[in-house]
């Protein structure tokens, strides 16, 4: 199974996706997701200019050796661009190995540890009536766990709230699940931490009052708080029994979670912007988190995320694999195969892609009774329709950023 062709495919059906497609001399193809939201072309360049030439002629069965060769061989290790590029190669090799064996990837990882994966969706609203409608709509779609994000009085638009796009290129389009907007420049949002901290506990009280104590509820603070602010939020949310509080503090200083942990028993999740086991080393060893939030796509692929999750398992820390719409159907499939196989599965984030995306990427996963399953086709179970992909060339898009009332740039 020698790699004789490697193509980097960029397509923008509902948003931008970067996919690596490997072909072998025995006629098999494998796919890997390399999408890095708002910085897609950096990974395209890394792959096309520096990795693709090294792949031609390699034995596609040698997954671990290829991983180590690309990681250690580059000398410049880690970072989101490098690790997304390695992830794409790794994922495509697992896809190929599954096809060569005639088995779905989860079988190669040890087989199923459960019948399906509990998934959570994203409910949001600018105010309570809109939020309640969104929670009801998610329950009707079968979600058994729901993330709650809400508008804050006095702030125009903030992370996590479905909104109508105002920027010129896409004016009027509703972005339910996609924060990166197509435009020449990033959109500016506003932020006020004190207003947020005052508002959020009341929202959770109202949601519990409306939907009862059973429904697992999650919340994403999106790296915007200081340790003491995050500790206060965790404590004030304790009566509402959150499944997790995500990204309470900025990821650059994971030690900050020590202070948060000292003050609250609200479970903590972090890691969507981490990209290696070394980012997690201390916080797993000190048991400062409860859930690992990395995506297969941004953390060196199935091989490396498995390594992180096996380490986490020793400390009863579980998976909460990142699955927003900027993870392509290929990256999602990889997450589902991994989640089905590991013992310490926690929950899977699941936001539905748009119909154009589903026509470009033909998937075989199932969604039943709030549970996801990757399906039993050999490999990952995703086909890329290259003709369909070709209809949607790359469109420049940026994630928004925050400014405080006095004009200071703040974490988004
Ligand atoms: O590209 C940024 C998104 O992936 C991120 O904002 C989504 O925080 C996120 C989540 O929890 O899904
Ligand atoms: Mg998040």
Coordinates of C-alpha atoms and ligand atoms in Angstrom, one line a residue:
X1 CA 0.0 0.0 0.0
X2 CA 2.4 2.7 -1.3
X3 CA 1.2 6.3 -1.4
X4 CA 1.4 7.5 -5.1
X5 CA -0.8 10.6 -4.9
X6 CA -1.6 13.3 -2.3
X7 CA -4.0 16.1 -3.0
X8 CA -5.0 19.0 -0.8
X9 CA -8.6 19.9 -1.6
X10 CA -10.1 23.2 -0.5
X11 CA -13.9 23.6 -0.7
X12 CA -16.3 26.1 0.7
X13 CA -19.9 24.7 0.5
X14 CA -21.3 26.4 3.6
X15 CA -17.9 27.3 5.0
X16 CA -14.2 26.5 4.2
X17 CA -12.8 23.0 4.6
X18 CA -9.4 21.7 3.9
X19 CA -9.1 17.9 3.1
X20 CA -6.1 15.8 2.4
X21 CA -6.8 12.9 0.0
X22 CA -4.2 10.1 -0.2
X23 CA -4.2 7.5 -3.0
X24 CA -2.2 4.3 -3.1
X25 CA -0.8 2.1 -5.8
X26 CA -3.4 -0.6 -5.0
X27 CA -6.2 1.8 -5.8
X28 CA -7.4 2.9 -2.3
X29 CA -8.0 6.4 -1.2
X30 CA -8.0 7.9 2.3
X31 CA -9.3 11.3 3.7
X32 CA -8.0 13.5 6.5
X33 CA -9.4 16.8 7.7
X34 CA -7.0 19.8 8.0
X35 CA -9.4 22.6 8.5
X36 CA -8.2 25.4 10.8
X37 CA -11.0 28.0 11.1
X38 CA -10.0 31.4 9.7
X39 CA -6.4 30.3 9.0
X40 CA -7.2 27.5 6.5
X41 CA -4.6 28.5 3.8
X42 CA -1.7 28.3 6.2
X43 CA -2.4 24.6 6.6
X44 CA -2.8 24.2 2.8
X45 CA 0.6 25.7 2.3
X46 CA 2.2 23.6 5.1
X47 CA 0.8 20.4 3.5
X48 CA 1.3 21.2 -0.2
X49 CA 4.7 22.8 0.1
X50 CA 6.3 20.7 2.8
X51 CA 4.4 17.4 3.5
X52 CA 2.9 16.1 0.3
X53 CA 6.4 15.7 -1.4
X54 CA 7.5 13.6 1.6
X55 CA 4.4 11.3 1.4
X56 CA 4.8 10.0 -2.2
X57 CA 6.4 6.6 -2.1
X58 CA 5.8 5.9 1.7
X59 CA 4.2 2.8 3.0
X60 CA 0.7 3.8 4.0
X61 CA 0.5 1.1 6.6
X62 CA 3.2 2.8 8.8
X63 CA 1.0 5.2 10.7
X64 CA 3.1 5.5 13.9
X65 CA 6.3 5.9 11.9
X66 CA 4.8 8.5 9.6
X67 CA 3.5 10.5 12.6
X68 CA 6.9 10.5 14.3
X69 CA 8.7 11.3 11.1
X70 CA 6.4 14.4 10.4
X71 CA 6.5 15.5 14.1
X72 CA 10.1 14.9 15.1
X73 CA 11.5 15.3 11.6
X74 CA 10.2 18.9 11.2
X75 CA 12.2 20.0 14.3
X76 CA 9.7 22.8 14.7
X77 CA 7.1 21.0 16.8
X78 CA 3.5 21.5 17.9
X79 CA 1.3 24.5 17.1
X80 CA -2.1 24.5 15.4
X81 CA -0.8 24.6 11.8
X82 CA 1.7 21.8 12.2
X83 CA -0.6 19.6 14.2
X84 CA -3.6 20.1 11.9
X85 CA -1.4 19.0 8.9
X86 CA -0.1 15.9 10.8
X87 CA -3.7 15.2 11.9
X88 CA -4.8 15.1 8.2
X89 CA -2.1 12.7 7.2
X90 CA -2.7 10.5 10.3
X91 CA -6.5 10.4 9.7
X92 CA -6.1 9.6 6.0
X93 CA -3.8 6.7 6.9
X94 CA -6.3 5.2 9.4
X95 CA -9.0 5.6 6.7
X96 CA -6.7 3.7 4.3
X97 CA -5.8 1.0 6.8
X98 CA -9.5 0.4 7.5
X99 CA -10.3 0.1 3.8
X100 CA -7.3 -2.3 3.3
X101 CA -8.6 -4.4 6.2
X102 CA -12.2 -4.2 5.2
X103 CA -13.1 -2.9 8.7
X104 CA -14.4 0.4 10.1
X105 CA -11.7 2.3 11.9
X106 CA -13.3 1.8 15.3
X107 CA -12.6 -2.0 14.9
X108 CA -8.9 -1.3 14.4
X109 CA -8.9 0.8 17.6
X110 CA -10.1 -2.1 19.7
X111 CA -13.8 -2.4 18.7
X112 CA -16.9 -0.8 20.1
X113 CA -17.1 0.0 23.8
X114 CA -20.7 1.2 23.6
X115 CA -23.7 1.1 21.3
X116 CA -23.6 4.9 20.5
X117 CA -22.2 8.2 21.5
X118 CA -24.1 10.7 23.6
X119 CA -24.0 14.0 21.8
X120 CA -24.8 17.6 22.8
X121 CA -26.1 20.4 20.6
X122 CA -25.9 24.2 20.8
X123 CA -29.0 26.0 21.9
X124 CA -28.7 29.8 22.0
X125 CA -30.9 32.9 22.2
X126 CA -30.5 36.6 22.6
X127 CA -33.1 36.5 25.4
X128 CA -34.9 33.8 27.4
X129 CA -37.9 33.2 25.0
X130 CA -35.5 32.7 22.1
X131 CA -33.3 30.5 24.2
X132 CA -36.2 28.3 25.3
X133 CA -37.4 27.9 21.7
X134 CA -33.9 26.8 20.7
X135 CA -33.7 24.3 23.6
X136 CA -37.1 22.9 22.6
X137 CA -36.0 22.7 18.9
X138 CA -32.9 20.7 19.9
X139 CA -34.9 18.3 22.0
X140 CA -37.2 17.7 19.1
X141 CA -34.2 16.9 17.0
X142 CA -33.3 14.2 19.5
X143 CA -30.6 15.9 21.6
X144 CA -30.3 14.5 25.1
X145 CA -27.7 17.0 26.2
X146 CA -27.7 20.8 25.4
X147 CA -25.2 23.6 25.5
X148 CA -26.7 26.9 26.7
X149 CA -25.3 30.2 25.4
X150 CA -27.2 33.4 25.9
X151 CA -27.1 37.1 25.0
X152 CA -26.1 39.6 27.7
X153 CA -28.2 42.8 28.1
X154 CA -26.2 45.7 26.8
X155 CA -23.9 43.7 24.5
X156 CA -24.7 43.7 20.8
X157 CA -23.5 40.3 19.7
X158 CA -21.4 37.8 21.5
X159 CA -19.9 34.3 21.0
X160 CA -22.2 31.4 20.6
X161 CA -25.5 33.2 19.7
X162 CA -27.1 32.4 16.4
X163 CA -27.3 35.6 14.4
X164 CA -28.0 37.2 11.1
X165 CA -24.8 38.2 9.3
X166 CA -24.3 41.9 8.9
X167 CA -21.0 42.0 7.0
X168 CA -21.2 42.9 3.3
X169 CA -20.4 39.7 1.5
X170 CA -23.0 37.6 3.3
X171 CA -25.5 40.1 4.6
X172 CA -28.8 38.5 5.8
X173 CA -27.5 35.0 5.9
X174 CA -28.3 33.3 9.2
X175 CA -25.2 31.8 10.9
X176 CA -26.6 29.3 13.4
X177 CA -23.5 27.4 14.0
X178 CA -20.7 29.1 12.3
X179 CA -18.8 31.9 13.9
X180 CA -16.3 32.6 11.1
X181 CA -18.0 35.0 8.7
X182 CA -17.2 35.4 5.1
X183 CA -15.7 38.9 4.7
X184 CA -12.4 40.7 4.0
X185 CA -12.0 41.6 7.7
X186 CA -13.0 40.1 11.0
X187 CA -16.2 41.3 12.6
X188 CA -15.9 43.2 15.9
X189 CA -18.0 42.1 18.8
X190 CA -18.2 43.7 22.3
X191 CA -17.7 42.3 25.7
X192 CA -18.3 43.1 29.4
X193 CA -17.3 40.5 31.9
X194 CA -19.1 41.9 34.9
X195 CA -22.4 42.1 32.9
X196 CA -21.9 38.5 31.8
X197 CA -21.2 37.2 35.3
X198 CA -24.3 39.0 36.7
X199 CA -26.5 37.6 33.9
X200 CA -25.6 33.9 33.3
X201 CA -26.6 32.3 36.7
X202 CA -30.1 33.7 36.3
X203 CA -30.3 32.2 32.8
X204 CA -29.4 28.7 34.1
X205 CA -31.9 29.1 36.9
X206 CA -34.6 29.9 34.3
X207 CA -33.6 27.0 32.1
X208 CA -33.7 24.5 35.0
X209 CA -37.1 25.9 36.0
X210 CA -38.4 25.4 32.5
X211 CA -36.8 22.1 31.5
X212 CA -36.3 20.4 34.9
X213 CA -33.3 18.8 36.7
X214 CA -32.6 15.8 34.3
X215 CA -31.4 17.4 31.1
X216 CA -27.5 17.6 31.0
X217 CA -26.6 21.3 30.4
X218 CA -23.3 22.7 29.3
X219 CA -21.8 26.1 29.0
X220 CA -18.8 27.6 27.1
X221 CA -17.0 30.7 28.7
X222 CA -14.7 30.7 25.6
X223 CA -11.5 31.7 27.4
X224 CA -12.7 35.2 28.5
X225 CA -12.4 35.1 32.2
X226 CA -9.6 35.6 34.8
X227 CA -9.1 32.7 37.2
X228 CA -10.9 34.4 40.0
X229 CA -13.8 35.4 37.7
X230 CA -14.0 31.8 36.4
X231 CA -14.0 30.5 40.0
X232 CA -16.9 32.8 40.8
X233 CA -18.8 31.6 37.7
X234 CA -18.3 27.9 38.5
X235 CA -19.5 28.5 42.1
X236 CA -22.5 30.5 41.1
X237 CA -23.6 27.8 38.6
X238 CA -23.3 24.9 41.1
X239 CA -27.0 24.9 42.0
X240 CA -27.8 24.2 38.3
X241 CA -25.7 21.0 38.1
X242 CA -23.8 21.7 34.9
X243 CA -22.4 18.7 32.9
X244 CA -19.4 21.0 32.3
X245 CA -18.1 24.6 32.2
X246 CA -15.9 24.9 29.2
X247 CA -12.8 27.0 28.6
X248 CA -13.2 29.0 31.7
X249 CA -9.8 30.7 31.4
X250 CA -7.4 31.3 28.5
X251 CA -5.6 28.2 27.3
X252 CA -2.1 29.6 27.4
X253 CA -2.0 29.2 31.2
X254 CA -3.6 25.9 32.1
X255 CA -2.3 26.3 35.7
X256 CA -5.0 28.9 36.2
X257 CA -7.5 26.0 36.5
X258 CA -5.9 25.2 39.9
X259 CA -7.5 28.3 41.5
X260 CA -10.8 27.6 39.7
X261 CA -10.8 24.0 41.0
X262 CA -10.1 25.1 44.6
X263 CA -13.4 27.1 44.6
X264 CA -15.9 25.0 42.7
X265 CA -17.2 21.5 42.0
X266 CA -18.7 22.5 38.6
X267 CA -16.9 20.0 36.2
X268 CA -14.4 21.7 33.9
X269 CA -13.6 21.0 30.3
X270 CA -10.8 22.5 28.2
X271 CA -8.7 21.9 25.2
X272 CA -10.2 22.9 21.8
X273 CA -7.2 25.1 21.2
X274 CA -4.6 22.7 22.7
X275 CA -2.8 20.6 20.2
X276 CA -0.6 18.1 22.0
X277 CA -0.4 15.8 25.0
X278 CA 2.2 18.2 26.5
X279 CA -0.5 21.0 26.7
X280 CA -2.4 18.6 28.9
X281 CA 0.4 17.0 30.9
X282 CA 0.1 19.1 34.1
X283 CA -3.7 19.6 34.2
X284 CA -4.3 15.9 33.7
X285 CA -1.7 14.8 36.3
X286 CA -3.1 17.3 38.9
X287 CA -6.7 16.4 38.0
X288 CA -7.6 20.0 37.2
X289 CA -10.1 19.1 34.5
X290 CA -12.8 16.5 33.9
X291 CA -13.1 16.5 30.1
X292 CA -10.5 16.7 27.2
X293 CA -11.9 19.0 24.5
X294 CA -9.4 18.5 21.7
X295 CA -10.5 17.7 18.1
X296 CA -8.9 14.9 16.1
X297 CA -8.4 17.6 13.5
X298 CA -6.3 19.9 15.6
X299 CA -4.4 17.5 17.8
X300 CA -2.3 15.4 15.5
X301 CA -5.0 13.0 14.4
X302 CA -6.5 9.8 15.8
X303 CA -3.0 8.5 16.9
X304 CA -2.2 11.5 19.1
X305 CA -5.7 12.2 20.6
X306 CA -5.9 8.5 21.6
X307 CA -2.6 9.0 23.4
X308 CA -4.0 12.0 25.3
X309 CA -7.2 10.2 26.2
X310 CA -5.4 7.0 27.4
X311 CA -3.3 9.3 29.7
X312 CA -6.5 11.1 30.9
X313 CA -8.2 7.7 31.6
X314 CA -5.7 7.0 34.4
X315 CA -7.2 10.0 36.2
X316 CA -10.9 9.3 35.5
X317 CA -10.9 12.2 33.0
X318 CA -13.1 11.7 30.0
X319 CA -13.4 12.7 26.4
X320 CA -15.5 15.7 25.1
X321 CA -14.2 15.8 21.6
X322 CA -14.6 19.1 19.8
X323 CA -17.3 18.9 17.0
X324 CA -18.4 22.3 15.8
X325 CA -19.1 22.9 12.1
X326 CA -15.5 23.9 11.5
X327 CA -14.6 20.3 12.0
X328 CA -15.4 18.7 8.6
X329 CA -17.5 15.5 8.2
X330 CA -14.1 13.7 7.8
X331 CA -12.9 15.1 11.2
X332 CA -16.2 14.3 12.8
X333 CA -16.1 10.7 11.5
X334 CA -12.6 10.3 13.0
X335 CA -14.0 11.6 16.3
X336 CA -16.9 9.1 16.2
X337 CA -14.7 6.1 15.5
X338 CA -12.3 7.1 18.3
X339 CA -15.2 7.9 20.8
X340 CA -16.8 4.5 20.1
X341 CA -13.7 2.6 20.8
X342 CA -12.2 4.2 24.0
X343 CA -13.4 3.3 27.4
X344 CA -13.3 6.9 28.9
X345 CA -15.8 8.4 26.5
X346 CA -17.7 11.3 28.0
X347 CA -19.8 13.2 25.4
X348 CA -19.4 14.2 21.8
X349 CA -20.2 17.8 20.5
X350 CA -22.4 17.6 17.4
X351 CA -23.5 20.5 15.3
X352 CA -25.2 19.6 12.0
X353 CA -23.5 20.7 8.8
X354 CA -25.4 22.5 6.0
X355 CA -27.0 20.6 3.1
X356 CA -24.3 21.7 0.6
X357 CA -21.6 20.3 2.9
X358 CA -23.5 17.0 3.2
X359 CA -23.6 16.8 -0.7
X360 CA -19.8 17.4 -0.9
X361 CA -19.0 14.9 1.9
X362 CA -21.2 11.8 1.7
X363 CA -21.3 10.4 5.2
X364 CA -22.4 7.1 6.8
X365 CA -22.8 8.0 10.4
X366 CA -26.2 7.6 12.1
X367 CA -28.0 9.8 14.6
X368 CA -30.7 8.0 16.7
X369 CA -32.3 8.7 20.1
X370 CA -29.6 11.3 20.9
X371 CA -26.8 8.9 20.0
X372 CA -24.3 9.0 17.2
X373 CA -22.7 5.9 15.5
X374 CA -20.0 6.1 12.8
X375 CA -21.4 3.2 10.8
X376 CA -19.8 0.0 9.6
X377 CA -18.3 0.9 6.2
X378 CA -14.6 0.1 5.9
X379 CA -12.4 3.0 6.9
X380 CA -14.0 6.3 8.2
X381 CA -17.1 5.9 6.0
X382 CA -16.9 9.3 4.3
X383 CA -16.6 9.9 0.5
X384 CA -15.6 13.2 -1.0
X385 CA -17.4 14.2 -4.2
X386 CA -14.6 16.0 -5.9
X387 CA -16.9 17.5 -8.7
X388 CA -19.3 18.8 -6.1
X389 CA -16.4 20.2 -4.0
X390 CA -15.0 22.0 -7.1
X391 CA -18.2 24.1 -7.3
X392 CA -17.3 25.9 -4.1
X393 CA -13.9 27.7 -4.2
X394 CA -12.3 29.1 -1.0
X395 CA -13.9 32.3 0.4
X396 CA -12.0 34.5 2.8
X397 CA -13.5 34.2 6.3
X398 CA -12.4 35.3 9.7
X399 CA -13.5 34.6 13.3
X400 CA -14.7 37.7 15.1
X401 CA -12.8 39.4 17.9
X402 CA -13.9 41.3 21.0
X403 CA -13.3 44.9 22.3
X404 CA -14.2 46.2 25.7
X405 CA -16.2 49.5 26.1
X406 CA -12.9 51.5 26.3
X407 CA -11.7 50.0 23.0
X408 CA -9.3 47.4 24.5
X409 CA -9.0 44.1 22.6
X410 CA -10.3 41.2 24.7
X411 CA -10.3 37.4 24.4
X412 CA -13.1 36.2 22.1
Ligands
LIG1 O1 -13.4 28.0 15.3 C1 -13.7 28.3 16.5 C2 -14.8 27.3 17.0 O2 -14.4 26.0 16.8 C3 -15.1 27.5 18.5 O3 -15.5 28.8 18.7 C4 -16.3 26.5 18.8 O4 -15.9 26.9 21.1 C5 -16.4 26.3 20.3 C6 -17.1 25.0 20.7 O5 -17.1 24.7 21.9 O6 -17.7 24.4 19.8
LIG2 MG1 -15.7 25.8 22.9

